mmCIF file with all atom_site columns, C-alpha atoms in Angstrom:
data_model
loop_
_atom_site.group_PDB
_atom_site.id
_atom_site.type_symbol
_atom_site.label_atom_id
_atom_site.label_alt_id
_atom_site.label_comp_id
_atom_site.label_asym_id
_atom_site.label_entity_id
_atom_site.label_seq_id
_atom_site.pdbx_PDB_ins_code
_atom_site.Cartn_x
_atom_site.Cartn_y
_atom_site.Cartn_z
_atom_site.occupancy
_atom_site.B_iso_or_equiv
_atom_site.pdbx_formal_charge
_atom_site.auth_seq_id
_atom_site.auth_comp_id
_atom_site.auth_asym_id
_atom_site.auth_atom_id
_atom_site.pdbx_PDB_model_num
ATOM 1   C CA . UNK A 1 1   ? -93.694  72.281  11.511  1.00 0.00 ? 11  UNK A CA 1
ATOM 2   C CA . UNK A 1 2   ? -93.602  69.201  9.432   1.00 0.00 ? 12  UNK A CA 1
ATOM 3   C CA . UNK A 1 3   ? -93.503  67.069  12.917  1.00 0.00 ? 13  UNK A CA 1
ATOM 4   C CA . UNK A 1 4   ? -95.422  68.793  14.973  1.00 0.00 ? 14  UNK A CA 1
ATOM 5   C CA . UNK A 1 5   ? -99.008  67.012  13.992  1.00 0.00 ? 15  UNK A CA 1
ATOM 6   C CA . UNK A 1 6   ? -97.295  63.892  14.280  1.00 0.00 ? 16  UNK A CA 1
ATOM 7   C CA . UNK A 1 7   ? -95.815  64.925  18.065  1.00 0.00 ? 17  UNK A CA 1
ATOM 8   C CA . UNK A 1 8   ? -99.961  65.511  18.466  1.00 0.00 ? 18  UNK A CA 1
ATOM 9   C CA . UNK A 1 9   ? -100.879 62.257  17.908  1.00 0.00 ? 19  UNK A CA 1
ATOM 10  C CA . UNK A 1 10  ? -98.436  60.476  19.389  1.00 0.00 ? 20  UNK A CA 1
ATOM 11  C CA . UNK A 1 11  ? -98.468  62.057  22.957  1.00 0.00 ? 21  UNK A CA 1
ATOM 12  C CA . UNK A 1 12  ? -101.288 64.455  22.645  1.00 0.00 ? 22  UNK A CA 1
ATOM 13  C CA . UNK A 1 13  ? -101.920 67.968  23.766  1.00 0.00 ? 23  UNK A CA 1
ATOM 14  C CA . UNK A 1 14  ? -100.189 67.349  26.973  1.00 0.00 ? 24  UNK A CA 1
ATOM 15  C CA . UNK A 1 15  ? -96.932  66.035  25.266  1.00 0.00 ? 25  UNK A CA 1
ATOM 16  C CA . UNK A 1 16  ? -96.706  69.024  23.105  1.00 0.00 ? 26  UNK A CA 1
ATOM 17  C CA . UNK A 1 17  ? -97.287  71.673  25.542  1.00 0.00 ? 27  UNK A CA 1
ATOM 18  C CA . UNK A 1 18  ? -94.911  70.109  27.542  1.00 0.00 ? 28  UNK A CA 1
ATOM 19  C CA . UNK A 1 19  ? -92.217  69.793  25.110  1.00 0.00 ? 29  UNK A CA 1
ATOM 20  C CA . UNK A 1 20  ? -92.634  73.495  24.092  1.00 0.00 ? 30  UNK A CA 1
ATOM 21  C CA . UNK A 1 21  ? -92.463  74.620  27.647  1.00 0.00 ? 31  UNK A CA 1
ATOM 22  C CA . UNK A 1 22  ? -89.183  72.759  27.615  1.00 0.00 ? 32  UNK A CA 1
ATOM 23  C CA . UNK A 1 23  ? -88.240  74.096  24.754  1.00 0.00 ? 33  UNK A CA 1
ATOM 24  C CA . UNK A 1 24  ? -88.995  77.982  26.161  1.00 0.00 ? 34  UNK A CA 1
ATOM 25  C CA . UNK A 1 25  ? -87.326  76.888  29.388  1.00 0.00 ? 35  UNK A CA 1
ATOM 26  C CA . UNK A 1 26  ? -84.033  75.925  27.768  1.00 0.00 ? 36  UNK A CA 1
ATOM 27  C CA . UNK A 1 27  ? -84.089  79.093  25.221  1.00 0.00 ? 37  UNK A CA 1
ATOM 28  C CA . UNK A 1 28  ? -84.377  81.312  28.083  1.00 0.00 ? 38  UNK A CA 1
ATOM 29  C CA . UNK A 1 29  ? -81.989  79.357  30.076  1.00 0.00 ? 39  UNK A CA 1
ATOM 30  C CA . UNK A 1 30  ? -79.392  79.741  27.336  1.00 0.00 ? 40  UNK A CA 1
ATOM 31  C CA . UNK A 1 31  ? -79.864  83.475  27.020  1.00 0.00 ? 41  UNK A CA 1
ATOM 32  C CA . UNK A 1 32  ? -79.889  84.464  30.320  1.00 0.00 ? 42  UNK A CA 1
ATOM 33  C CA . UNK A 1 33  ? -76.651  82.217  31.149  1.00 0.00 ? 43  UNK A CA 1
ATOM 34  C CA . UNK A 1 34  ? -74.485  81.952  27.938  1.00 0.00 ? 44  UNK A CA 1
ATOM 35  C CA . UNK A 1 35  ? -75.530  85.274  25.978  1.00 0.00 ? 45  UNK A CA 1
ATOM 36  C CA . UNK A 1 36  ? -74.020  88.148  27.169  1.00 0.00 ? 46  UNK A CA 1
ATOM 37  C CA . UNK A 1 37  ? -75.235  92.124  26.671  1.00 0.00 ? 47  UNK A CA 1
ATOM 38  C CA . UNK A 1 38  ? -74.185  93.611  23.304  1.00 0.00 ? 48  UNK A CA 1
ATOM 39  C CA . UNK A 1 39  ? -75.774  97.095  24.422  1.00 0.00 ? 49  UNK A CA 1
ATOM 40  C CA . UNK A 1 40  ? -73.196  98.788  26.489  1.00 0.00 ? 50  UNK A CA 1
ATOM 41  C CA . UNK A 1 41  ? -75.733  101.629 28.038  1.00 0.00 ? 51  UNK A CA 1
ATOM 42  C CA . UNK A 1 42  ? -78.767  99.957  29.357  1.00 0.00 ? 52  UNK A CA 1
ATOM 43  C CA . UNK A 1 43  ? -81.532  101.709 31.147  1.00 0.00 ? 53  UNK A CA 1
ATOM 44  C CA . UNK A 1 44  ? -83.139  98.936  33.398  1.00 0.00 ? 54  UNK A CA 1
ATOM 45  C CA . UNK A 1 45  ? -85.414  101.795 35.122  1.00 0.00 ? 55  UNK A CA 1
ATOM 46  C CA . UNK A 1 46  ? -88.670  102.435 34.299  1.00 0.00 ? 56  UNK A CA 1
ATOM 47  C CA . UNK A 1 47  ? -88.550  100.278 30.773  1.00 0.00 ? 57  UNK A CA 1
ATOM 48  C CA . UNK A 1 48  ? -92.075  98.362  31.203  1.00 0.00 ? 58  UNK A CA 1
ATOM 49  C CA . UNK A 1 49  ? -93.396  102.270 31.670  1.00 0.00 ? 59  UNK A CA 1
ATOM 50  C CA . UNK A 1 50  ? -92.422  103.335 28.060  1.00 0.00 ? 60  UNK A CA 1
ATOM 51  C CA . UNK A 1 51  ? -93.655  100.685 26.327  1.00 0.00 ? 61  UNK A CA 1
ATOM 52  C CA . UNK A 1 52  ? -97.189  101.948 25.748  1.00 0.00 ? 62  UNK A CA 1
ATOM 53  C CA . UNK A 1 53  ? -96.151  106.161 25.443  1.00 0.00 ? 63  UNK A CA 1
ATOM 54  C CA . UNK A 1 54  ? -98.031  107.289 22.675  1.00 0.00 ? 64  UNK A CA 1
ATOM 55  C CA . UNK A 1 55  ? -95.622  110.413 23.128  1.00 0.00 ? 65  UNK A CA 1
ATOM 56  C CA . UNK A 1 56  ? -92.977  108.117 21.761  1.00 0.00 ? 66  UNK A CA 1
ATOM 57  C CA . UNK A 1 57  ? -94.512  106.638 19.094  1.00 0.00 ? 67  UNK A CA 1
ATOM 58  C CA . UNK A 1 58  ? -95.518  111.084 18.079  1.00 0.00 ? 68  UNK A CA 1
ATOM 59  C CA . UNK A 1 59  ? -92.279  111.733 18.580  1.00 0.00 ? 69  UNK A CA 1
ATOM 60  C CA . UNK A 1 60  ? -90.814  109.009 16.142  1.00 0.00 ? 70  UNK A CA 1
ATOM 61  C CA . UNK A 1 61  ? -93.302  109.821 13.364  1.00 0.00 ? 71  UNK A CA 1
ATOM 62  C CA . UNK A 1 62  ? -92.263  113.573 13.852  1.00 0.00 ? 72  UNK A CA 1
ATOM 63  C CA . UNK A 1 63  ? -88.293  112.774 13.467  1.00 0.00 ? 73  UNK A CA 1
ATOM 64  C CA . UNK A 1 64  ? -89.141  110.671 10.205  1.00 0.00 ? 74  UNK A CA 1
ATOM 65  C CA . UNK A 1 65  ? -91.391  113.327 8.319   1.00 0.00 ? 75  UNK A CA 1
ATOM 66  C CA . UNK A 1 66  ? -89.749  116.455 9.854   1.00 0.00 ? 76  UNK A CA 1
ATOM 67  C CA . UNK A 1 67  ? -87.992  118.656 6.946   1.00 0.00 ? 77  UNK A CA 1
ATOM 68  C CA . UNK A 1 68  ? -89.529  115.747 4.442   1.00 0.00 ? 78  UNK A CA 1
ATOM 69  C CA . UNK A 1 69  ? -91.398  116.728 0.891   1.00 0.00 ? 79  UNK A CA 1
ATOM 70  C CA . UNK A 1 70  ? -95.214  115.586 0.534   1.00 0.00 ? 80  UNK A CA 1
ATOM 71  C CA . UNK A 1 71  ? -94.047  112.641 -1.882  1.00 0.00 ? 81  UNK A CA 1
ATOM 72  C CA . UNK A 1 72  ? -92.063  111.240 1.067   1.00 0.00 ? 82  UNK A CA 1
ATOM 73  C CA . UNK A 1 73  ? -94.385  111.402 3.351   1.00 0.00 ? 83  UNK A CA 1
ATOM 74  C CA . UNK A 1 74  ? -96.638  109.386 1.073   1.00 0.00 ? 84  UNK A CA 1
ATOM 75  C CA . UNK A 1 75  ? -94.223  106.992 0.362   1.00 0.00 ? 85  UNK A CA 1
ATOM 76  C CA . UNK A 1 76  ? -93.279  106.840 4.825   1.00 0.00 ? 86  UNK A CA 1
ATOM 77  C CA . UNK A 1 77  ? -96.856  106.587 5.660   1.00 0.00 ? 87  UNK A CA 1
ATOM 78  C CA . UNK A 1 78  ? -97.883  103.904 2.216   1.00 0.00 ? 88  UNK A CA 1
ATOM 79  C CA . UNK A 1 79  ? -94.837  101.406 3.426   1.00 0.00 ? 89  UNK A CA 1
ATOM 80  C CA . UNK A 1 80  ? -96.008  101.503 6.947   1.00 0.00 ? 90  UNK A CA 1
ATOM 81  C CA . UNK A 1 81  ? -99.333  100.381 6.146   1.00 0.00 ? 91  UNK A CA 1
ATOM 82  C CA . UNK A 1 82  ? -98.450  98.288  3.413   1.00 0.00 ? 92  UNK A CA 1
ATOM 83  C CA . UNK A 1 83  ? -96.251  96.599  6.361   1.00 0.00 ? 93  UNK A CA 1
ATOM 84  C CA . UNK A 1 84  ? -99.229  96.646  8.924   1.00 0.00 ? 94  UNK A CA 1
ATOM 85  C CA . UNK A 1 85  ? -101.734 95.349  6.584   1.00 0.00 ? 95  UNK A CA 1
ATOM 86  C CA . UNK A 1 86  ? -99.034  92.292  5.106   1.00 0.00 ? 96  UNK A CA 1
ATOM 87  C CA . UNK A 1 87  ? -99.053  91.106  8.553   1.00 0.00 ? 97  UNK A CA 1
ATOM 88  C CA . UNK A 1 88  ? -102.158 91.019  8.932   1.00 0.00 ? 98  UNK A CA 1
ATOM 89  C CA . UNK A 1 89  ? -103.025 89.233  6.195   1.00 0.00 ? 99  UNK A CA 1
ATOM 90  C CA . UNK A 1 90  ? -100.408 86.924  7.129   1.00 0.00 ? 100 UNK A CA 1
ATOM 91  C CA . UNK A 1 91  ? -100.720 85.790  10.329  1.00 0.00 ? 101 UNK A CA 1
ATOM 92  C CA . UNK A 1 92  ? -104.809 85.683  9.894   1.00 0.00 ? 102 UNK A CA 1
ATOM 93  C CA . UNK A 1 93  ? -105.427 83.432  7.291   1.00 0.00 ? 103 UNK A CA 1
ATOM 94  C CA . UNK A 1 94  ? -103.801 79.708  8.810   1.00 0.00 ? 104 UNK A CA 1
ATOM 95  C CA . UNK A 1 95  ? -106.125 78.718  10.384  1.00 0.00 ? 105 UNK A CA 1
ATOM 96  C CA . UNK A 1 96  ? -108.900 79.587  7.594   1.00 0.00 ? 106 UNK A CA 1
ATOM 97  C CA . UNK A 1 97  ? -106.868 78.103  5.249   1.00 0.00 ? 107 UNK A CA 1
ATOM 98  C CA . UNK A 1 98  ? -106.845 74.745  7.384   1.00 0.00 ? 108 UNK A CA 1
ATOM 99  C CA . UNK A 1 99  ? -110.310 74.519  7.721   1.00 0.00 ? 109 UNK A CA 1
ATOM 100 C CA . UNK A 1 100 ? -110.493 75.401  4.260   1.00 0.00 ? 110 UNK A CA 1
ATOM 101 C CA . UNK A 1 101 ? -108.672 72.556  2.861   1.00 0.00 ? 111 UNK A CA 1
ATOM 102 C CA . UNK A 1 102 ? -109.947 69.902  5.612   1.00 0.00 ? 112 UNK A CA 1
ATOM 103 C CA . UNK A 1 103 ? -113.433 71.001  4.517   1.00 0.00 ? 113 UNK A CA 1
ATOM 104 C CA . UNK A 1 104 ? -113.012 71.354  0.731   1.00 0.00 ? 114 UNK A CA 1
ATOM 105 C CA . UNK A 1 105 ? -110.336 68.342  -0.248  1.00 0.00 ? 115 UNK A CA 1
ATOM 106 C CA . UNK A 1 106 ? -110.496 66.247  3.235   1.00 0.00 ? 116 UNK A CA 1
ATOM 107 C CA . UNK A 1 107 ? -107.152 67.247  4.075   1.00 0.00 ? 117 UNK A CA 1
ATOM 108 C CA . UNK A 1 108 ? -105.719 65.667  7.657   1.00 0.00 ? 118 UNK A CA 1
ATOM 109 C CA . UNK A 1 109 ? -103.774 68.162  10.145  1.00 0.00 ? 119 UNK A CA 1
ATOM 110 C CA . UNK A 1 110 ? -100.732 65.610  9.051   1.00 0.00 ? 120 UNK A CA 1
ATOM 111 C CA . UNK A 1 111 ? -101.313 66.281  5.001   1.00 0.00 ? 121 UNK A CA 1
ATOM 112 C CA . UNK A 1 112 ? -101.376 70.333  6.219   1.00 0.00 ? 122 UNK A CA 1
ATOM 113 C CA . UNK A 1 113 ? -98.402  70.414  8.219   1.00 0.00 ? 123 UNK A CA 1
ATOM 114 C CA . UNK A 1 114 ? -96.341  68.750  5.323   1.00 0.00 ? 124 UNK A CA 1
ATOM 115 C CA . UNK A 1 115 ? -98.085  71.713  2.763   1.00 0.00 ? 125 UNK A CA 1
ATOM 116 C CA . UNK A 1 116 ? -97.371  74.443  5.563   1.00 0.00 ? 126 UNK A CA 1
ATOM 117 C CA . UNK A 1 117 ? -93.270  73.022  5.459   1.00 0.00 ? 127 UNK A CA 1
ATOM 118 C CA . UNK A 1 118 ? -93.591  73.142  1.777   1.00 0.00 ? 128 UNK A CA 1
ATOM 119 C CA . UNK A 1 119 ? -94.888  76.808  1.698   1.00 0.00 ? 129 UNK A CA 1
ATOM 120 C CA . UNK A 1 120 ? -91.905  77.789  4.196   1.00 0.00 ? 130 UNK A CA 1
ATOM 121 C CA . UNK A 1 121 ? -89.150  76.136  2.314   1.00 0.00 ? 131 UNK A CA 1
ATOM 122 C CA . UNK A 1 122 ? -90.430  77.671  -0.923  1.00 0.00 ? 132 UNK A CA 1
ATOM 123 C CA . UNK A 1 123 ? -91.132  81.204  0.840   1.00 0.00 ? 133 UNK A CA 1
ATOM 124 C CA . UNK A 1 124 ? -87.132  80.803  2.681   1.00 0.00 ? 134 UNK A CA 1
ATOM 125 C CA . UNK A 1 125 ? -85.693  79.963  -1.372  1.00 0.00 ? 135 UNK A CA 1
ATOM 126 C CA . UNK A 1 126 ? -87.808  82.528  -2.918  1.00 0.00 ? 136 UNK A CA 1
ATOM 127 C CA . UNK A 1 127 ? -86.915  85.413  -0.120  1.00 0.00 ? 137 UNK A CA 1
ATOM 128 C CA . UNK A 1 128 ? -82.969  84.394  -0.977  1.00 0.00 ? 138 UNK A CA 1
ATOM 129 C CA . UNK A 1 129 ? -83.916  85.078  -4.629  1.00 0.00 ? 139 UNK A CA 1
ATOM 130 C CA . UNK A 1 130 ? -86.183  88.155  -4.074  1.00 0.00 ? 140 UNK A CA 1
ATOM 131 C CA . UNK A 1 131 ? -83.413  89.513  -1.662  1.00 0.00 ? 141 UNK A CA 1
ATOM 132 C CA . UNK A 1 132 ? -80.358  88.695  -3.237  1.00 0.00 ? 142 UNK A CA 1
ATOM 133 C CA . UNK A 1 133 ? -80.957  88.045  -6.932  1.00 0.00 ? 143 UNK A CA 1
ATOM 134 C CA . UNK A 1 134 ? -83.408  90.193  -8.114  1.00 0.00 ? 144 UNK A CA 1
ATOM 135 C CA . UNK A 1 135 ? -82.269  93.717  -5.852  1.00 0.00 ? 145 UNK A CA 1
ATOM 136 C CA . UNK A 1 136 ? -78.184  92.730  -4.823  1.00 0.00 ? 146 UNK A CA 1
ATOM 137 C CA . UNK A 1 137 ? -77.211  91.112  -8.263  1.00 0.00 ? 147 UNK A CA 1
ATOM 138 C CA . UNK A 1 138 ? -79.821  92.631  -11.115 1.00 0.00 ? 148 UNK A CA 1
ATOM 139 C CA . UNK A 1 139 ? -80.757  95.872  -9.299  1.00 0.00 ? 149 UNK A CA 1
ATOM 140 C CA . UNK A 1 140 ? -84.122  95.865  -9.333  1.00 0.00 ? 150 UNK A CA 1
ATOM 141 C CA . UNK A 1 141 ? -85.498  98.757  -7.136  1.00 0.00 ? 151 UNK A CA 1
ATOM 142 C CA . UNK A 1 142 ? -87.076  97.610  -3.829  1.00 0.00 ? 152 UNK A CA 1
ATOM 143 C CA . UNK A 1 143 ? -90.663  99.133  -4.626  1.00 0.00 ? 153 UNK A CA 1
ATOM 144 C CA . UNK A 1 144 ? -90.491  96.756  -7.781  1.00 0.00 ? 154 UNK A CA 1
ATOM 145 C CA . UNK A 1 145 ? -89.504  93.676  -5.757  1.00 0.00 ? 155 UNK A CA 1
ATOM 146 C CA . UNK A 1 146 ? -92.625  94.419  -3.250  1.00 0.00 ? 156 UNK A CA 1
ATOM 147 C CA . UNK A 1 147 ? -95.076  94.978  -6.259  1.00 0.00 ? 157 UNK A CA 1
ATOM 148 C CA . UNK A 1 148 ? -94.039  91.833  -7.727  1.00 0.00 ? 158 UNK A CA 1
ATOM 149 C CA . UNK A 1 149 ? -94.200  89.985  -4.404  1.00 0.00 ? 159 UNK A CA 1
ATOM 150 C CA . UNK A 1 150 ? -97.364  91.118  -3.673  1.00 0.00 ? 160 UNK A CA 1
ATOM 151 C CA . UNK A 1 151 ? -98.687  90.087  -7.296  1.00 0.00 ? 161 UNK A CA 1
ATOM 152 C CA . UNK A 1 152 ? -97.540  86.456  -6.863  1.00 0.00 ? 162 UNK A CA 1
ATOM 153 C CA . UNK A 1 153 ? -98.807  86.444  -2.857  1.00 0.00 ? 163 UNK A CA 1
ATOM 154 C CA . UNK A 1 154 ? -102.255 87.490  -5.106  1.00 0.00 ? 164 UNK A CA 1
ATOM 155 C CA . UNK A 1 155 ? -101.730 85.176  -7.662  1.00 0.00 ? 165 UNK A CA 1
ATOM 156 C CA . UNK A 1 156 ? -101.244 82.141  -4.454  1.00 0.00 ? 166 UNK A CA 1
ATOM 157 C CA . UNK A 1 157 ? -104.226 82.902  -2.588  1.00 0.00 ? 167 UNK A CA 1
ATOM 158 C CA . UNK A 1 158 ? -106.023 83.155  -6.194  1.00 0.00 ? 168 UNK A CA 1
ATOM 159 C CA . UNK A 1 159 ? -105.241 79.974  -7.138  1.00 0.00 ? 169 UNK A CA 1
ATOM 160 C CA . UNK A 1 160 ? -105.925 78.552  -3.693  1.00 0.00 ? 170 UNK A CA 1
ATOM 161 C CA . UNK A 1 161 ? -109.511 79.677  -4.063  1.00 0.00 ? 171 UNK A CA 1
ATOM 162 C CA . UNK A 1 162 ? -109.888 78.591  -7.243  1.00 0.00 ? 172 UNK A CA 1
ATOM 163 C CA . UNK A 1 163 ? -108.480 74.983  -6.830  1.00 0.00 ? 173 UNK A CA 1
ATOM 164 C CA . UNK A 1 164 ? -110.421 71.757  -7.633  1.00 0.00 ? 174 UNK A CA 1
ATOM 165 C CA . UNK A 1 165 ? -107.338 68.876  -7.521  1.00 0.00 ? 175 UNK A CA 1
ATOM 166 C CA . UNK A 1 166 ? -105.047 68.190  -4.329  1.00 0.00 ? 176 UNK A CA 1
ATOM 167 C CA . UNK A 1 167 ? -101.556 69.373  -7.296  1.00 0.00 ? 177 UNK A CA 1
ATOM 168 C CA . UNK A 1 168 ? -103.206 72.807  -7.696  1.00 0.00 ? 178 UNK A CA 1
ATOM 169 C CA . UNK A 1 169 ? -102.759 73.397  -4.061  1.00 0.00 ? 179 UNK A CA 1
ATOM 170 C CA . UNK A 1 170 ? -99.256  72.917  -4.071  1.00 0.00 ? 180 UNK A CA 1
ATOM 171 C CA . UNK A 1 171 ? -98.558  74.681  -7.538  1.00 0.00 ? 181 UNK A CA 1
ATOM 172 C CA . UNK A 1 172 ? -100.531 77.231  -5.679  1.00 0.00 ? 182 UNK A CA 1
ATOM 173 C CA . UNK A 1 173 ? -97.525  76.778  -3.201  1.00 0.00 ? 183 UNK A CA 1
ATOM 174 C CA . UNK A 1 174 ? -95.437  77.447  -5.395  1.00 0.00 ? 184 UNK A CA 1
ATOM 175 C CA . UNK A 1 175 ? -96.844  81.249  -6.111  1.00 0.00 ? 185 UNK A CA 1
ATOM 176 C CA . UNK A 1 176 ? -95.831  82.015  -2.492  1.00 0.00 ? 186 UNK A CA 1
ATOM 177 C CA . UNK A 1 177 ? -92.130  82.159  -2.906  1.00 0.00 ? 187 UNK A CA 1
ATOM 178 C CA . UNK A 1 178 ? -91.774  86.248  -2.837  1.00 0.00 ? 188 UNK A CA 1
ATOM 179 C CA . UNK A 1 179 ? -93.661  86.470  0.002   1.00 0.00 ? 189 UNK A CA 1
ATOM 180 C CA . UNK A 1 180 ? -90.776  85.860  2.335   1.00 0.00 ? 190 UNK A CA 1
ATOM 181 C CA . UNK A 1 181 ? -89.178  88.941  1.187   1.00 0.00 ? 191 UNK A CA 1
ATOM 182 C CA . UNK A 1 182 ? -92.131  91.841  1.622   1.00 0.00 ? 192 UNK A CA 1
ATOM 183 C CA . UNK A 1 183 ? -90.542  92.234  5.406   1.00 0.00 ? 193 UNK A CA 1
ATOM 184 C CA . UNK A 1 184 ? -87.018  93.046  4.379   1.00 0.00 ? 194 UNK A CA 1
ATOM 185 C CA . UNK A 1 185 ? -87.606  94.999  0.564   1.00 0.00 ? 195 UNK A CA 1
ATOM 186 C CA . UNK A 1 186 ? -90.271  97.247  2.756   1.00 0.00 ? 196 UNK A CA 1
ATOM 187 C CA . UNK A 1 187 ? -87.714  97.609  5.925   1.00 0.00 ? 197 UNK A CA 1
ATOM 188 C CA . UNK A 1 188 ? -84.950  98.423  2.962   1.00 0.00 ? 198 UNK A CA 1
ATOM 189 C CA . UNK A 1 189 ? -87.364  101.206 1.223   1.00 0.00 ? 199 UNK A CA 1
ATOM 190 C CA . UNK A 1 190 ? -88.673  102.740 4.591   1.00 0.00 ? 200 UNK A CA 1
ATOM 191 C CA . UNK A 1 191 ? -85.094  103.052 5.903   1.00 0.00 ? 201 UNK A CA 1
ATOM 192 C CA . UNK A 1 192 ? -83.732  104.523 2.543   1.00 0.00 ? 202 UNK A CA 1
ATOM 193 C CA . UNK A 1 193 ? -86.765  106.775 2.914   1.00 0.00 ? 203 UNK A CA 1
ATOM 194 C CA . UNK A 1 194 ? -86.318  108.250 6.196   1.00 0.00 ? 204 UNK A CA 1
ATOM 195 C CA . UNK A 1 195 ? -82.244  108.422 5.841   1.00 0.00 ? 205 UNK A CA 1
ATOM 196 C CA . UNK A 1 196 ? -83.003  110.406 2.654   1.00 0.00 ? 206 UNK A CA 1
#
């Protein structure tokens, strides 16, 4: 990420798409040649047909709230949208947030990528914290480790709006930390849920 607008103005959209396309080209180069199958029974007939079975998707809801009590449900069905609407939210704002800061504090695509690195290294050391320190090592229930990740994912996009200097941005950053670990406290809760 922190290269990448750099890669664009040295050798342009061309260069880029090229290098990803190598990129892709060696990734599925190494799979197909040097990973080998960890499922023993696959079915290789008729798997592009199931993808888009709403019978499937009926019959999955129906194992997960069959012989469940109404508080469960609520719980199954709150988690699953609390997971649809997280991303969402997070793979919609980017590119507002880009134009955003180019248009409010004359930000380059250069100064964004850098902030966009920052945000992931503070989102990968806060999801080790959220994960690990707060639910392995002090206990804290998972429901508590999403309501206080969402509250600081609030409290970023708060301050983001509310920001006059380039430093509040970043302190903004900063409020993002817990966000990495929404995915895997709400996977955690709806799997506890539904093995109940």
């Amino acid at each position: 990420t922190s290269c990448s607008s750099f890669a664009l103005k040295a050798f342009g959209y061309v260069g880029v798409y090229l290098m990803c396309t190598g990129c892709s080209t060696f990734a599925t180069l190494f799979i197909l040649l040097l990973i080998s199958e960890s499922v023993l029974n696959v079915e290789t007939t008729d798997k592009m047909k199931n993808i888009f079975k709403l019978s499937l998707v009926k019959k999955t809801l129906h194992n997960a709230l069959e012989g469940r009590n109404l508080h469960d449900k609520i719980m199954i069905f709150s988690v699953i949208a609390l997971m649809l609407l997280f991303t969402i939210a997070r793979f919609s704002d980017h590119y507002i947030i880009f134009l955003y800061l180019r248009q409010s504090f004359g930000w380059s695509l250069q100064r964004f990528t850098l902030f966009t690195s920052f945000k992931s290294t503070v989102s990968v050391i806060g999801s080790i914290i959220g994960a690990f320190l707060l639910n392995k090592m002090l206990r804290v229930k998972e429901a508590v480790v999403l309501i206080i990740a969402f509250f600081t994912t609030m409290c970023y996009y708060m301050l983001l709006g509310l920001a006059f200097e380039n430093w509040q941005i970043y302190l903004a950053g900063c409020f993002k930390c817990l966000v990495g670990s929404i995915n895997p406290m709400a996977r955690l809760l709806l799997s506890k849920l539904i093995l109940r």
